[in-house]
Short mmCIF file of C-alpha atoms and ligand atoms in Angstrom, two decimals:
data_model
loop_
_atom_site.label_atom_id
_atom_site.label_comp_id
_atom_site.label_asym_id
_atom_site.label_seq_id
_atom_site.Cartn_x
_atom_site.Cartn_y
_atom_site.Cartn_z
CA MET A 30 -132.51 341.47 50.68
CA ALA A 31 -130.32 340.31 53.52
CA THR A 32 -130.61 341.84 56.98
CA ILE A 33 -127.44 343.75 57.89
CA GLY A 34 -126.55 344.03 61.56
CA THR A 35 -124.17 343.32 64.41
CA ASP A 36 -126.22 340.63 66.19
CA ILE A 37 -123.86 337.72 66.78
CA GLN A 38 -126.65 335.55 68.21
CA LYS A 39 -128.65 336.00 64.99
CA ALA A 40 -125.59 334.85 63.01
CA VAL A 41 -125.18 331.85 65.34
CA ASP A 42 -128.85 330.87 64.93
CA GLU A 43 -128.71 331.05 61.13
CA LEU A 44 -125.44 329.07 60.95
CA ASN A 45 -126.82 326.42 63.35
CA LEU A 46 -129.73 325.97 60.91
CA GLY A 47 -127.27 325.29 58.09
CA HIS A 48 -127.86 328.71 56.51
CA LEU A 49 -125.13 331.01 55.19
CA VAL A 50 -124.07 334.27 56.80
CA ALA A 51 -121.66 336.85 55.41
CA ILE A 52 -119.05 337.75 58.01
CA PRO A 53 -116.40 340.44 58.37
CA THR A 54 -112.72 339.60 58.56
CA GLU A 55 -109.68 341.85 58.63
CA THR A 56 -109.01 340.99 54.96
CA VAL A 57 -112.33 340.88 53.07
CA TYR A 58 -115.90 339.80 53.87
CA GLY A 59 -116.50 336.06 53.74
CA LEU A 60 -119.52 333.89 52.90
CA ALA A 61 -119.67 331.48 55.84
CA GLY A 62 -121.31 328.14 56.47
CA ASN A 63 -120.81 325.17 58.83
CA ALA A 64 -117.63 323.50 57.53
CA PHE A 65 -118.81 320.09 58.85
CA ASN A 66 -122.20 320.32 57.08
CA GLU A 67 -122.03 319.27 53.41
CA LEU A 68 -125.34 320.88 52.57
CA ALA A 69 -124.21 324.23 53.94
CA VAL A 70 -120.92 323.92 52.05
CA ALA A 71 -122.78 323.07 48.84
CA LYS A 72 -124.84 326.25 49.28
CA ILE A 73 -121.63 328.30 49.40
CA PHE A 74 -120.59 326.98 45.99
CA ALA A 75 -124.09 327.59 44.59
CA VAL A 76 -124.43 331.16 45.87
CA LYS A 77 -120.94 332.14 44.65
CA LYS A 78 -121.38 330.22 41.37
CA ARG A 79 -118.00 328.82 42.26
CA PRO A 80 -116.66 325.77 40.40
CA SER A 81 -116.35 322.73 42.66
CA PHE A 82 -112.62 322.43 41.91
CA ASP A 83 -111.91 325.61 43.91
CA PRO A 84 -111.53 324.61 47.59
CA LEU A 85 -112.58 326.72 50.59
CA ILE A 86 -110.65 328.13 53.54
CA VAL A 87 -111.82 326.84 56.93
CA HIS A 88 -111.92 329.56 59.60
CA LEU A 89 -111.04 328.56 63.16
CA PRO A 90 -111.59 330.26 66.56
CA SER A 91 -107.93 329.80 67.56
CA ALA A 92 -104.74 327.89 66.80
CA ASP A 93 -105.72 325.43 69.56
CA TYR A 94 -108.55 324.25 67.32
CA LEU A 95 -106.14 323.05 64.60
CA ASP A 96 -106.03 319.48 65.94
CA ASN A 97 -109.75 319.07 65.20
CA VAL A 98 -109.34 319.60 61.46
CA VAL A 99 -105.70 318.90 60.61
CA SER A 100 -103.86 315.57 60.93
CA LYS A 101 -100.27 316.80 60.86
CA ILE A 102 -98.66 320.15 61.61
CA PRO A 103 -95.05 320.78 60.55
CA GLU A 104 -92.99 322.64 63.19
CA VAL A 105 -92.67 325.61 60.86
CA ALA A 106 -96.46 325.81 60.48
CA LYS A 107 -96.84 325.77 64.25
CA LYS A 108 -94.39 328.63 64.53
CA LEU A 109 -96.21 330.62 61.85
CA SER A 110 -99.63 330.07 63.42
CA THR A 111 -98.38 331.10 66.87
CA HIS A 112 -96.85 334.25 65.49
CA PHE A 113 -99.39 335.44 62.91
CA TRP A 114 -102.79 334.21 64.18
CA PRO A 115 -105.25 335.71 64.48
CA GLY A 116 -104.27 337.36 61.20
CA PRO A 117 -104.23 337.30 57.40
CA LEU A 118 -102.29 334.06 56.94
CA THR A 119 -103.79 330.82 55.59
CA LEU A 120 -101.95 327.51 56.03
CA VAL A 121 -102.61 324.50 53.80
CA LEU A 122 -102.19 321.34 55.90
CA PRO A 123 -103.15 317.62 55.77
CA ARG A 124 -106.81 317.37 56.65
CA LYS A 125 -108.74 315.17 59.02
CA THR A 126 -111.71 313.21 57.65
CA GLN A 127 -114.19 315.41 59.56
CA ILE A 128 -113.66 317.94 56.78
CA PRO A 129 -116.00 317.02 53.91
CA ASP A 130 -114.46 316.41 50.45
CA LEU A 131 -116.48 319.29 49.09
CA VAL A 132 -114.56 321.77 51.27
CA THR A 133 -111.17 320.74 49.88
CA SER A 134 -112.38 319.81 46.37
CA GLY A 135 -111.17 316.31 47.16
CA LEU A 136 -107.61 317.45 47.93
CA PRO A 137 -105.80 315.74 50.82
CA ASN A 138 -105.04 319.15 52.36
CA VAL A 139 -107.28 321.76 53.94
CA ALA A 140 -106.65 325.50 54.04
CA VAL A 141 -107.13 327.01 57.52
CA ARG A 142 -106.84 330.38 59.20
CA VAL A 143 -107.86 332.31 62.32
CA PRO A 144 -109.27 335.66 61.15
CA ASN A 145 -108.53 338.80 63.13
CA HIS A 146 -111.87 340.51 63.57
CA PRO A 147 -113.52 340.90 67.00
CA LEU A 148 -117.10 340.09 65.86
CA THR A 149 -116.07 337.06 63.85
CA LEU A 150 -113.75 335.75 66.56
CA GLU A 151 -116.61 335.96 69.05
CA LEU A 152 -118.88 334.22 66.55
CA LEU A 153 -116.34 331.42 65.99
CA ARG A 154 -115.87 330.94 69.74
CA THR A 155 -119.64 330.63 70.21
CA LEU A 156 -120.18 328.05 67.46
CA SER A 157 -119.59 324.32 67.89
CA PHE A 158 -118.10 324.03 64.38
CA PRO A 159 -115.57 325.92 62.21
CA LEU A 160 -116.68 327.98 59.21
CA ALA A 161 -115.98 327.25 55.57
CA CYS A 162 -115.69 330.75 54.20
CA PRO A 163 -114.55 332.03 50.82
CA SER A 164 -114.67 335.72 49.95
CA ALA A 165 -118.31 336.87 49.68
CA ASN A 166 -118.30 337.79 45.99
CA PRO A 167 -119.55 336.00 42.88
CA PHE A 168 -116.71 333.77 41.59
CA GLY A 169 -114.08 335.75 39.71
CA TYR A 170 -115.29 339.22 40.75
CA VAL A 171 -113.64 341.75 43.04
CA SER A 172 -113.78 340.80 46.77
CA PRO A 173 -116.07 342.78 49.13
CA THR A 174 -114.62 345.00 51.86
CA THR A 175 -117.91 346.35 53.28
CA ALA A 176 -121.26 344.82 54.25
CA GLN A 177 -122.82 346.96 51.49
CA HIS A 178 -120.59 345.35 48.85
CA VAL A 179 -121.88 341.95 49.96
CA GLU A 180 -125.50 343.11 49.99
CA ALA A 181 -125.21 344.52 46.46
CA GLN A 182 -124.25 341.16 44.98
CA LEU A 183 -125.35 338.34 47.30
CA GLY A 184 -128.09 340.06 49.31
CA GLU A 185 -130.87 338.12 47.55
CA ASP A 186 -129.32 334.77 48.44
CA ILE A 187 -128.42 335.02 52.14
CA PRO A 188 -130.45 335.85 55.26
CA TYR A 189 -127.88 337.82 57.24
CA ILE A 190 -124.75 339.94 56.90
CA LEU A 191 -122.77 340.52 60.08
CA ASP A 192 -121.57 344.10 59.76
CA GLY A 193 -118.06 344.64 61.06
CA GLY A 194 -117.37 347.88 59.22
CA THR A 195 -114.74 348.36 56.53
CA CYS A 196 -112.08 345.63 56.36
CA GLN A 197 -108.82 346.93 57.79
CA VAL A 198 -106.36 345.00 55.59
CA GLY A 199 -108.49 345.06 52.44
CA ILE A 200 -106.71 342.29 50.56
CA GLU A 201 -107.07 338.52 51.08
CA SER A 202 -104.83 336.40 53.28
CA THR A 203 -101.41 335.16 52.26
CA ILE A 204 -101.67 331.41 51.52
CA LEU A 205 -98.79 329.07 52.36
CA GLY A 206 -98.45 325.35 51.71
CA PHE A 207 -95.60 323.13 52.90
CA ASP A 208 -93.24 320.62 51.36
CA GLY A 209 -92.01 318.98 54.54
CA ASP A 210 -90.76 321.98 56.51
CA GLN A 211 -90.33 324.18 53.44
CA PRO A 212 -93.06 326.85 53.21
CA ILE A 213 -94.40 327.51 49.71
CA LEU A 214 -96.24 330.69 48.76
CA TYR A 215 -99.50 329.94 46.90
CA ARG A 216 -101.00 333.42 47.07
CA PRO A 217 -99.43 336.72 48.17
CA GLY A 218 -101.72 338.57 50.59
CA GLY A 219 -102.16 340.50 53.81
CA ILE A 220 -98.92 339.33 55.43
CA PRO A 221 -95.92 340.46 53.37
CA ILE A 222 -93.62 337.61 52.39
CA GLY A 223 -90.67 339.45 53.96
CA ASP A 224 -92.36 339.26 57.39
CA ILE A 225 -92.78 335.51 56.95
CA GLU A 226 -89.17 335.04 55.84
CA ASN A 227 -87.96 337.05 58.84
CA LEU A 228 -89.57 334.43 61.06
CA VAL A 229 -88.95 331.15 59.22
CA GLY A 230 -86.39 331.76 56.48
CA ARG A 231 -86.76 331.37 52.74
CA VAL A 232 -90.21 330.82 51.27
CA ALA A 233 -90.49 329.06 47.90
CA ILE A 234 -92.81 330.67 45.32
CA LYS A 235 -95.47 328.74 43.42
CA THR A 236 -98.14 331.25 42.47
CA THR A 237 -98.73 330.73 38.74
CA GLY A 238 -99.14 327.95 36.23
CA SER A 239 -101.80 326.48 33.97
CA ASN A 240 -103.03 324.10 36.67
CA PRO A 241 -102.82 326.26 39.77
CA VAL A 242 -102.84 324.75 43.25
CA ALA A 243 -105.00 327.64 44.44
CA PRO A 244 -107.57 328.90 41.92
CA GLY A 245 -107.19 332.40 43.41
CA MET A 246 -104.03 332.01 41.37
CA LEU A 247 -106.05 331.82 38.14
CA LYS A 248 -104.79 334.48 35.75
CA ASN A 249 -108.21 336.06 35.39
CA HIS A 250 -109.62 336.63 38.87
CA TYR A 251 -110.58 339.45 41.23
CA ALA A 252 -111.80 341.18 38.05
CA PRO A 253 -114.14 344.14 37.44
CA ASN A 254 -116.48 344.11 34.43
CA LYS A 255 -114.79 347.09 32.77
CA THR A 256 -111.64 346.48 30.75
CA LEU A 257 -108.67 347.06 33.04
CA LYS A 258 -105.35 348.07 31.49
CA ILE A 259 -102.18 348.27 33.51
CA GLY A 260 -99.27 350.47 32.54
CA ASN A 261 -97.93 354.00 32.59
CA ILE A 262 -101.13 356.03 33.00
CA SER A 263 -99.94 359.12 31.10
CA GLU A 264 -98.99 356.92 28.15
CA LEU A 265 -102.28 355.02 28.29
CA LEU A 266 -104.19 358.34 28.30
CA LYS A 267 -102.16 359.51 25.30
CA LYS A 268 -102.76 356.29 23.42
CA TYR A 269 -106.47 355.75 24.16
CA GLY A 270 -107.63 359.33 24.94
CA HIS A 271 -109.72 360.43 27.93
CA GLU A 272 -113.21 359.45 26.78
CA GLN A 273 -114.87 356.64 28.71
CA VAL A 274 -111.79 356.25 30.87
CA GLY A 275 -111.32 355.95 34.64
CA VAL A 276 -107.95 355.95 36.39
CA LEU A 277 -106.74 354.05 39.42
CA SER A 278 -103.39 355.46 40.52
CA PHE A 279 -101.18 354.83 43.51
CA GLU A 280 -100.27 358.28 44.89
CA HIS A 281 -100.09 360.50 41.82
CA HIS A 282 -102.92 362.70 40.54
CA TYR A 283 -103.15 362.88 36.73
CA ASP A 284 -104.13 366.46 36.01
CA GLU A 285 -104.99 365.68 32.40
CA LEU A 286 -108.12 363.78 33.55
CA SER A 287 -111.15 365.16 35.41
CA ASP A 288 -111.44 364.27 39.11
CA PRO A 289 -114.55 362.13 39.45
CA ARG A 290 -113.04 359.56 37.13
CA GLN A 291 -109.78 359.06 38.96
CA ILE A 292 -109.04 357.48 42.30
CA GLN A 293 -105.73 357.65 44.15
CA LEU A 294 -105.20 354.56 46.30
CA SER A 295 -103.05 356.53 48.73
CA PRO A 296 -102.14 360.18 48.03
CA LYS A 297 -99.44 359.89 50.70
CA GLY A 298 -97.94 356.80 49.07
CA ASP A 299 -98.76 354.36 51.88
CA LEU A 300 -99.11 350.72 50.76
CA THR A 301 -101.23 349.74 53.78
CA GLU A 302 -103.74 352.45 52.90
CA ALA A 303 -103.56 351.46 49.21
CA ALA A 304 -104.43 347.84 50.07
CA GLN A 305 -107.37 349.00 52.21
CA ASN A 306 -108.75 351.05 49.31
CA LEU A 307 -108.00 348.73 46.39
CA PHE A 308 -111.18 346.67 46.04
CA ALA A 309 -113.62 349.45 46.97
CA SER A 310 -111.92 351.67 44.38
CA LEU A 311 -112.20 349.02 41.67
CA ARG A 312 -115.89 348.66 42.50
CA LYS A 313 -116.42 352.45 42.32
CA LEU A 314 -114.75 352.66 38.94
CA ASP A 315 -116.63 349.60 37.72
CA ALA A 316 -119.94 351.35 38.51
CA MET A 317 -119.02 354.46 36.46
CA ASP A 318 -120.15 355.15 32.93
CA ILE A 319 -116.78 354.32 31.41
CA ARG A 320 -115.29 351.57 29.25
CA TYR A 321 -111.72 351.36 30.47
CA ILE A 322 -109.96 351.46 33.80
CA PHE A 323 -106.29 352.44 33.56
CA ALA A 324 -104.24 351.38 36.56
CA GLU A 325 -100.58 351.52 37.50
CA LEU A 326 -98.62 349.04 39.56
CA VAL A 327 -97.39 350.06 43.03
CA PRO A 328 -93.90 349.46 44.49
CA GLU A 329 -93.36 345.69 45.02
CA THR A 330 -92.29 346.09 48.64
CA GLY A 331 -94.39 344.95 51.63
CA LEU A 332 -98.10 344.71 50.73
CA GLY A 333 -97.22 346.01 47.25
CA ALA A 334 -96.60 342.48 45.98
CA ALA A 335 -100.16 341.43 46.89
CA ILE A 336 -101.68 344.63 45.46
CA ASN A 337 -99.83 344.14 42.17
CA ASP A 338 -100.84 340.47 42.08
CA ARG A 339 -104.53 341.45 42.37
CA LEU A 340 -104.21 344.25 39.81
CA LYS A 341 -102.59 341.91 37.27
CA ARG A 342 -105.21 339.22 37.79
CA ALA A 343 -108.00 341.83 37.58
CA ALA A 344 -106.50 342.80 34.21
CA GLY A 345 -106.63 339.17 33.11
CA GLY A 346 -102.98 338.21 33.58
O1 LIG B 12 -108.53 336.49 53.40
C1 LIG B 12 -109.03 335.47 52.94
O2 LIG B 12 -108.36 334.45 52.74
C2 LIG B 12 -110.53 335.49 52.66
C3 LIG B 12 -111.29 335.70 53.97
C4 LIG B 12 -112.78 335.58 53.80
O3 LIG B 12 -110.81 334.80 54.92
N1 LIG B 12 -110.93 334.29 52.02
C5 LIG B 12 -110.61 334.02 50.73
O4 LIG B 12 -111.16 332.83 50.28
O5 LIG B 12 -109.93 334.73 50.02
P1 LIG B 12 -111.29 332.48 48.74
O6 LIG B 12 -112.07 331.23 48.71
O7 LIG B 12 -111.83 333.63 47.99
O8 LIG B 12 -109.82 332.17 48.32
C6 LIG B 12 -109.20 331.07 48.92
C7 LIG B 12 -108.14 330.49 48.07
C8 LIG B 12 -108.65 329.92 46.78
O9 LIG B 12 -107.88 330.41 45.71
C9 LIG B 12 -108.47 328.43 46.97
O10 LIG B 12 -108.18 327.80 45.79
C10 LIG B 12 -107.33 328.34 47.96
O11 LIG B 12 -107.57 329.42 48.81
N2 LIG B 12 -107.39 327.09 48.70
C11 LIG B 12 -108.36 326.70 49.53
N3 LIG B 12 -108.15 325.44 49.96
C12 LIG B 12 -107.00 325.03 49.39
C13 LIG B 12 -106.24 323.83 49.45
N4 LIG B 12 -106.66 322.77 50.15
N5 LIG B 12 -105.11 323.76 48.73
C14 LIG B 12 -104.69 324.82 48.00
N6 LIG B 12 -105.37 325.97 47.90
C15 LIG B 12 -106.51 326.10 48.59
MG1 LIG B 13 -112.07 334.89 46.56
#
């Protein structure tokens, strides 16, 4: 069992020893280790059972730190970092050699972001190194949004979980790469693409394919163990019946199904609230004595695009 607490010094001590600590961010909890220490980075892959071809995001204390890990910053990336950091935006930029190959899976670029959580920002400012930090879930499973989610799955393998409460955004960061000054979307996430386009103009989309640039783009990812089917919930209930079924809806309540087996992401139809509740709701349904989870897509606007992306991947593409 991991210790769960709010002791930043304890987290610092563990990380200085090359150990892993789970940390809160505004998006999801991360599994953090010294990004400059190959042994610590190797532990991250081992604990998550993550394939070595799936690179890690490096978490920085501030945009000023970028020069230590990145060799070139396009103007547009500078603008984005100034505007959205700290916040749920990850930028993929040419790396410096201080970043071990293992972190980037040998790629010439490194993914970086400044997370927006007071405990983790204080932790990052105290440390003398940045943190390699993927979501703190076993590879392929739903991301954790509470310290208890982390404890349930990785508690045996890590000494400490820094408890920052429930993640406010609830869905992982938006990932952008660059072709010269042209931003390219690799993964929709906590910053809606419209907000990015308002600042820097058109963003190119590159989020699927058989050989994805970002494995979070793999078609089967963020997935519960139960079979997840996406569609019109009333029709799914008609087709498959109500036995062994749980429902994940956006705002609507399906009266034909009993309450404990259905979760509304946001009864008032708010996408921000829906994103906050998405992963915890999938975990709740996954723990029920059911076989199927029926879910419906949400409106594609704002955070809706990221929510729908995760739902589709959780259903296996
Ligand atoms: O919100 C988040 O981004 C959370 C919190 C903990 O910060 N982290 C997170 O990390 O979602 P992870 O490892 O679960 O997902 C990171 C994604 C992966 O799909 C990975 O392939 C992609 O980022 N990625 C990392 N480095 C990359 C690189 N150099 N080039 C392209 N994609 C990269
Ligand atoms: Mg992940």
